Short mmCIF file of C-alpha atoms (C1' of nucleotides) in Angstrom, two decimals:
data_model
loop_
_atom_site.label_atom_id
_atom_site.label_comp_id
_atom_site.label_asym_id
_atom_site.label_seq_id
_atom_site.Cartn_x
_atom_site.Cartn_y
_atom_site.Cartn_z
CA MET A 96 -86.29 -13.95 15.73
CA THR A 97 -83.87 -14.38 18.56
CA SER A 98 -84.91 -11.75 21.10
CA GLY A 99 -88.43 -11.08 20.56
CA PRO A 100 -90.63 -13.90 20.12
CA ASN A 101 -94.10 -13.53 18.38
CA LEU A 102 -96.73 -13.26 20.83
CA ASN A 103 -99.39 -13.64 18.33
CA PHE A 104 -100.57 -16.83 19.73
CA MET A 105 -103.27 -17.01 22.37
CA SER A 106 -105.23 -14.13 21.24
CA LYS A 107 -108.38 -12.99 23.07
CA ASN A 108 -110.67 -12.49 19.89
CA HIS A 109 -112.94 -14.84 20.97
CA LEU A 110 -114.77 -12.60 23.17
CA TYR A 111 -115.31 -9.91 20.52
CA LYS A 112 -117.32 -12.50 18.67
CA GLY A 113 -120.51 -10.75 17.67
CA THR A 114 -119.01 -7.30 17.71
CA LEU A 115 -117.32 -7.19 14.41
CA GLN A 116 -119.80 -5.42 12.41
CA SER A 117 -120.71 -2.80 14.99
CA VAL A 118 -116.81 -2.13 15.40
CA LEU A 119 -116.45 -1.60 11.70
CA LEU A 120 -119.62 0.96 11.63
CA LYS A 121 -118.12 2.66 14.73
CA LEU A 122 -114.82 3.20 12.90
CA LEU A 123 -116.36 4.31 9.83
CA SER A 124 -118.67 6.70 11.42
CA GLU A 125 -115.70 8.36 13.01
CA GLU A 126 -113.19 8.31 10.57
CA GLY A 127 -115.40 8.97 7.49
CA ARG A 128 -113.60 7.05 4.98
CA MET A 129 -111.35 3.83 5.64
CA TYR A 130 -109.93 0.80 3.67
CA GLY A 131 -109.85 -2.62 5.09
CA TYR A 132 -106.16 -2.87 6.11
CA GLU A 133 -106.58 0.48 7.97
CA LEU A 134 -109.86 -0.52 9.62
CA SER A 135 -107.97 -3.71 11.12
CA LYS A 136 -104.96 -1.77 12.31
CA LYS A 137 -107.14 0.86 13.84
CA ALA A 138 -109.29 -1.51 15.80
CA LYS A 139 -106.12 -3.28 17.15
CA ALA A 140 -104.65 -0.10 18.25
CA MET A 141 -107.83 1.16 19.91
CA THR A 142 -108.39 -2.22 21.93
CA ASN A 143 -104.95 -2.24 23.33
CA GLY A 144 -103.83 -4.74 20.83
CA ASP A 145 -106.61 -7.01 21.82
CA LEU A 146 -108.73 -7.15 18.87
CA ASP A 147 -106.87 -8.61 16.12
CA ILE A 148 -109.56 -8.75 13.07
CA THR A 149 -107.95 -11.24 10.68
CA GLU A 150 -108.41 -10.91 7.01
CA GLY A 151 -110.55 -14.02 6.73
CA SER A 152 -113.09 -12.04 9.08
CA LEU A 153 -112.51 -8.66 7.79
CA TYR A 154 -113.19 -8.82 4.17
CA PRO A 155 -116.15 -11.04 4.22
CA ALA A 156 -117.69 -8.82 6.90
CA LEU A 157 -117.14 -5.72 4.59
CA HIS A 158 -118.71 -7.34 1.83
CA LYS A 159 -121.67 -8.16 4.23
CA LEU A 160 -121.99 -4.53 5.07
CA GLU A 161 -121.80 -3.67 1.47
CA ALA A 162 -124.41 -6.17 0.51
CA GLN A 163 -126.61 -4.66 3.23
CA GLY A 164 -126.26 -1.33 1.68
CA LEU A 165 -124.83 0.02 4.94
CA VAL A 166 -121.64 0.83 3.28
CA GLU A 167 -120.44 1.62 -0.24
CA ALA A 168 -116.79 1.17 -1.66
CA GLU A 169 -114.68 2.98 -4.06
CA ILE A 170 -111.42 1.70 -5.42
CA GLU A 171 -108.44 4.04 -5.61
CA MET A 172 -105.14 3.17 -7.05
CA ILE A 173 -102.10 3.84 -4.99
CA GLY A 174 -99.07 3.61 -7.27
CA LYS A 175 -99.78 0.07 -8.85
CA ARG A 176 -101.85 -1.17 -5.78
CA ALA A 177 -105.41 -1.16 -5.43
CA ARG A 178 -106.95 0.14 -2.23
CA LYS A 179 -110.43 -0.17 -1.50
CA TYR A 180 -112.08 2.54 0.48
CA TYR A 181 -115.26 2.50 2.21
CA ARG A 182 -117.57 4.92 3.83
CA LEU A 183 -121.10 4.70 5.37
CA THR A 184 -124.24 5.23 3.14
CA GLU A 185 -127.15 7.11 4.74
CA SER A 186 -128.85 4.06 6.10
CA GLY A 187 -125.51 2.84 7.32
CA GLY A 188 -125.06 6.06 9.20
CA ARG A 189 -128.33 5.54 11.05
CA GLU A 190 -127.51 1.84 11.48
CA ALA A 191 -124.14 2.75 12.81
CA LYS A 192 -125.77 5.16 15.47
CA ASP A 193 -127.88 2.12 16.63
CA ARG A 194 -125.14 -0.49 16.79
CA ILE A 195 -122.79 2.21 18.89
CA GLU A 196 -125.80 2.83 21.42
CA GLU A 197 -126.36 -1.20 21.52
CA LEU A 198 -122.72 -1.84 22.07
CA THR A 199 -122.38 0.96 24.87
CA GLU A 200 -125.36 -0.75 26.52
CA TYR A 201 -123.69 -3.94 26.28
CA VAL A 202 -120.55 -2.84 27.79
CA ARG A 203 -122.69 -0.98 30.67
CA ASN A 204 -124.47 -4.40 31.33
CA LEU A 205 -121.29 -6.37 31.40
CA GLN A 206 -119.84 -3.91 33.73
CA MET A 207 -122.73 -4.30 35.96
CA PHE A 208 -122.46 -7.86 35.68
CA LEU A 209 -118.84 -7.75 36.79
CA LYS A 210 -119.29 -5.40 39.74
CA PRO A 211 -122.81 -5.37 40.68
CA ASN A 212 -121.92 -3.45 43.82
CA LEU A 213 -120.68 -0.58 41.84
CA GLY A 214 -123.58 -0.75 39.42
CA ASN A 215 -124.78 2.70 40.11
CA GLY A 216 -121.51 4.36 41.38
CA MET B 237 -151.48 -9.61 30.33
CA THR B 238 -153.65 -7.02 28.41
CA SER B 239 -151.42 -3.90 28.86
CA GLY B 240 -147.86 -5.17 29.00
CA PRO B 241 -146.84 -6.86 25.54
CA ASN B 242 -144.19 -9.50 25.87
CA LEU B 243 -140.94 -7.58 24.63
CA ASN B 244 -139.14 -10.99 24.37
CA PHE B 245 -138.47 -10.55 20.65
CA MET B 246 -135.24 -8.82 19.29
CA SER B 247 -133.03 -10.19 22.19
CA LYS B 248 -129.37 -8.46 22.15
CA ASN B 249 -127.86 -11.90 22.68
CA HIS B 250 -125.71 -11.77 19.68
CA LEU B 251 -123.32 -9.63 21.36
CA TYR B 252 -122.63 -11.67 24.04
CA LYS B 253 -121.38 -14.47 21.89
CA GLY B 254 -118.00 -15.92 23.27
CA THR B 255 -118.71 -14.86 27.06
CA LEU B 256 -121.12 -17.54 27.89
CA GLN B 257 -118.70 -19.89 29.75
CA SER B 258 -117.02 -17.04 31.53
CA VAL B 259 -120.43 -15.69 32.57
CA LEU B 260 -121.03 -19.18 34.22
CA LEU B 261 -117.76 -19.33 35.85
CA LYS B 262 -117.92 -15.94 37.27
CA LEU B 263 -121.63 -16.75 38.60
CA LEU B 264 -120.33 -20.15 40.10
CA SER B 265 -117.31 -18.34 41.79
CA GLU B 266 -119.69 -15.95 43.44
CA GLU B 267 -122.42 -18.16 44.40
CA GLY B 268 -120.54 -21.15 45.04
CA ARG B 269 -123.49 -23.54 44.23
CA MET B 270 -126.16 -23.11 41.65
CA TYR B 271 -128.30 -25.16 39.26
CA GLY B 272 -128.77 -24.58 35.49
CA TYR B 273 -132.25 -22.77 35.74
CA GLU B 274 -131.11 -20.50 38.43
CA LEU B 275 -127.78 -19.56 36.60
CA SER B 276 -129.91 -18.42 33.48
CA LYS B 277 -132.27 -16.33 35.66
CA LYS B 278 -129.58 -14.75 37.58
CA ALA B 279 -127.41 -13.81 34.49
CA LYS B 280 -130.50 -12.31 32.94
CA ALA B 281 -131.28 -10.45 36.20
CA MET B 282 -127.69 -8.86 36.51
CA THR B 283 -127.66 -7.64 32.87
CA ASN B 284 -130.62 -5.64 32.90
CA GLY B 285 -132.58 -8.58 31.32
CA ASP B 286 -130.24 -8.52 28.29
CA LEU B 287 -128.68 -11.66 28.49
CA ASP B 288 -131.16 -14.37 27.86
CA ILE B 289 -129.43 -17.59 27.95
CA THR B 290 -131.64 -20.29 26.36
CA GLU B 291 -131.86 -23.82 27.41
CA GLY B 292 -130.13 -24.73 24.13
CA SER B 293 -126.95 -22.83 25.02
CA LEU B 294 -127.14 -23.33 28.80
CA TYR B 295 -127.02 -27.07 29.05
CA PRO B 296 -124.71 -27.87 26.49
CA ALA B 297 -122.24 -25.19 27.99
CA LEU B 298 -122.50 -26.69 31.45
CA HIS B 299 -121.84 -30.26 29.89
CA LYS B 300 -118.71 -28.84 28.46
CA LEU B 301 -117.52 -27.14 31.60
CA GLU B 302 -118.11 -30.53 33.42
CA ALA B 303 -116.03 -32.53 30.73
CA GLN B 304 -113.30 -29.93 30.90
CA GLY B 305 -113.29 -30.57 34.66
CA LEU B 306 -113.98 -26.96 35.57
CA VAL B 307 -117.13 -27.83 37.26
CA GLU B 308 -118.84 -30.74 38.83
CA ALA B 309 -122.52 -31.63 39.33
CA GLU B 310 -124.63 -33.15 41.84
CA ILE B 311 -128.05 -34.05 41.67
CA GLU B 312 -130.66 -33.09 44.31
CA MET B 313 -134.23 -34.25 44.48
CA ILE B 314 -136.74 -31.38 45.43
CA GLY B 315 -139.91 -33.16 45.90
CA LYS B 316 -140.16 -35.31 42.85
CA ARG B 317 -137.89 -33.17 40.67
CA ALA B 318 -134.24 -33.49 40.09
CA ARG B 319 -132.13 -30.52 40.25
CA LYS B 320 -128.53 -30.34 39.03
CA TYR B 321 -126.23 -28.44 41.21
CA TYR B 322 -122.93 -27.12 39.83
CA ARG B 323 -119.79 -26.02 41.63
CA LEU B 324 -116.52 -25.07 40.36
CA THR B 325 -113.64 -27.56 40.97
CA GLU B 326 -110.15 -26.50 41.98
CA SER B 327 -109.12 -25.92 38.40
CA GLY B 328 -112.39 -24.31 37.61
CA GLY B 329 -111.69 -21.86 40.38
CA ARG B 330 -108.52 -21.12 38.87
CA GLU B 331 -110.04 -20.73 35.29
CA ALA B 332 -112.84 -18.74 36.65
CA LYS B 333 -110.31 -16.28 38.04
CA ASP B 334 -108.54 -15.98 34.60
CA ARG B 335 -111.71 -15.60 32.77
CA ILE B 336 -113.06 -13.05 34.87
CA GLU B 337 -109.79 -11.07 34.49
CA GLU B 338 -109.81 -11.56 30.78
CA LEU B 339 -113.55 -10.22 30.73
CA THR B 340 -112.62 -7.30 32.69
CA GLU B 341 -110.01 -6.33 30.47
CA TYR B 342 -112.05 -7.05 27.45
CA VAL B 343 -114.76 -4.41 28.91
CA ARG B 344 -112.15 -2.08 29.60
CA ASN B 345 -110.79 -2.25 25.94
CA LEU B 346 -114.47 -2.01 24.45
CA GLN B 347 -114.81 1.18 26.56
CA MET B 348 -111.56 2.66 25.43
CA PHE B 349 -112.55 1.64 21.93
CA LEU B 350 -116.09 3.57 22.28
CA LYS B 351 -114.43 6.61 24.24
CA PRO B 352 -111.08 6.94 23.12
CA ASN B 353 -110.91 10.57 24.58
CA LEU B 354 -112.03 9.39 28.07
CA GLY B 355 -109.52 6.32 27.91
CA ASN B 356 -107.58 7.64 30.95
CA GLY B 357 -110.57 9.65 32.55
"C1'" DA C 133 -81.91 -10.89 -1.86
"C1'" DA C 134 -84.64 -11.93 1.71
"C1'" DA C 135 -87.98 -10.88 4.91
"C1'" DT C 136 -91.58 -8.29 6.37
"C1'" DA C 137 -95.41 -5.16 5.52
"C1'" DT C 138 -99.27 -3.55 2.80
"C1'" DA C 139 -103.57 -4.98 0.41
"C1'" DC C 140 -107.35 -7.50 -1.41
"C1'" DA C 141 -109.84 -12.10 -1.77
"C1'" DT C 142 -112.16 -16.72 -1.12
"C1'" DA C 143 -113.07 -21.89 0.22
"C1'" DG C 144 -113.36 -24.86 3.81
"C1'" DC C 145 -113.62 -25.85 8.52
"C1'" DT C 146 -114.82 -25.33 13.42
"C1'" DT C 147 -117.01 -23.16 17.37
"C1'" DT C 148 -120.75 -21.18 19.29
"C1'" DC C 149 -125.28 -20.22 19.77
"C1'" DT C 150 -130.31 -20.68 18.40
"C1'" DT C 151 -134.69 -23.17 17.12
"C1'" DA C 152 -137.00 -26.95 17.86
"C1'" DT C 153 -138.55 -30.66 20.07
"C1'" DG C 154 -139.28 -33.73 24.11
"C1'" DC C 155 -140.23 -35.15 28.80
"C1'" DA C 156 -141.74 -34.24 33.44
"C1'" DT C 157 -143.36 -32.06 37.90
"C1'" DA C 158 -145.16 -27.60 40.38
"C1'" DT C 159 -147.89 -23.57 40.55
"C1'" DG C 160 -151.15 -20.39 39.69
"C1'" DT C 161 -155.52 -18.99 37.24
"C1'" DT C 162 -160.22 -19.39 35.68
"C1'" DA D 247 -161.21 -29.43 37.06
"C1'" DA D 248 -159.03 -27.57 33.18
"C1'" DC D 249 -155.60 -24.78 31.46
"C1'" DA D 250 -151.87 -22.00 31.22
"C1'" DT D 251 -147.33 -20.80 33.13
"C1'" DA D 252 -143.26 -21.64 35.40
"C1'" DT D 253 -139.78 -24.75 36.98
"C1'" DG D 254 -136.06 -28.31 35.46
"C1'" DC D 255 -133.33 -30.92 32.63
"C1'" DA D 256 -131.84 -32.59 27.77
"C1'" DT D 257 -130.53 -33.50 22.79
"C1'" DA D 258 -130.73 -32.80 17.58
"C1'" DA D 259 -130.57 -30.12 13.65
"C1'" DG D 260 -129.36 -25.93 11.53
"C1'" DA D 261 -127.77 -21.12 11.07
"C1'" DA D 262 -124.17 -17.64 12.04
"C1'" DA D 263 -119.67 -15.83 12.71
"C1'" DG D 264 -115.45 -16.21 12.62
"C1'" DC D 265 -110.62 -18.54 11.75
"C1'" DT D 266 -107.08 -20.94 9.26
"C1'" DA D 267 -105.16 -21.72 5.05
"C1'" DT D 268 -104.31 -20.39 0.73
"C1'" DG D 269 -103.57 -17.44 -3.21
"C1'" DT D 270 -102.11 -13.15 -5.65
"C1'" DA D 271 -99.26 -8.86 -5.86
"C1'" DT D 272 -96.74 -4.72 -4.80
"C1'" DA D 273 -93.85 -1.94 -1.38
"C1'" DT D 274 -90.57 -1.47 2.11
"C1'" DT D 275 -86.89 -2.88 5.00
"C1'" DT D 276 -83.00 -5.22 6.50
#
DNA sequence: AAATATACATAGCTTTCTTATGCATATGTT
DNA sequence: AACATATGCATAAGAAAGCTATGTATATTT
């Protein structure tokens, strides 16, 4: 690496704390069926490279969602490699809807907080 | 209170995880000089009642900001009661500016994430 | 061949926040 | 007067979330 240094230091992940489950549910509710690695890449792409979900967060989070009955998994072999696809359960679908609303309101509130004068604009 | 029950249960605080210091710095950068209790009330008012900064979060956070040299405190007696006013230091002012930018970008990214099709609207 | 990307997983740690508790004064209600 | 609520600060103990580090293995690119 002579020319392009890795800019992976100083990620802004800390702000996303508390949003991870909601983010995963949102993606699954749109794409229908995704696997872990795919989820993390998609999340990153959709947040301008800001949200870098590490494996240490991602997989435990997915397992937790599964344990809560919000998603269900299915392993698919791609050549010799196993891929674990997740999709929302019925209750997961309802939960996703709620979480997305909650996230949306949260964003609206943060925006109001940042620009109180433009709150109703 | 016979008619209006307390709706203090089920706060949505969890989403705000990671934003507390930034929120405090933002308020101080606008108001110039505030005390703890005032900060928590103002934050709540500015987020539609959503962000309820408890004392157990608030005071340790302020102490940490002080230890980092970002704010400085001054005790003022109101009658017999002590009030601790905080204001940004010079480096705190710079930090506040950075944090506010970061928060703004974060909100922008979350919004893009929630409505990718309206991203450039 | 070596490096990087894909793909999953878990243990241990740190940070952040919540709950619970404590103390004290001021104000409003009955 | 008594009681409840609001104001105002503080800390200890615990929970929750996420990060770092590590492990394993296949696929692709250089």
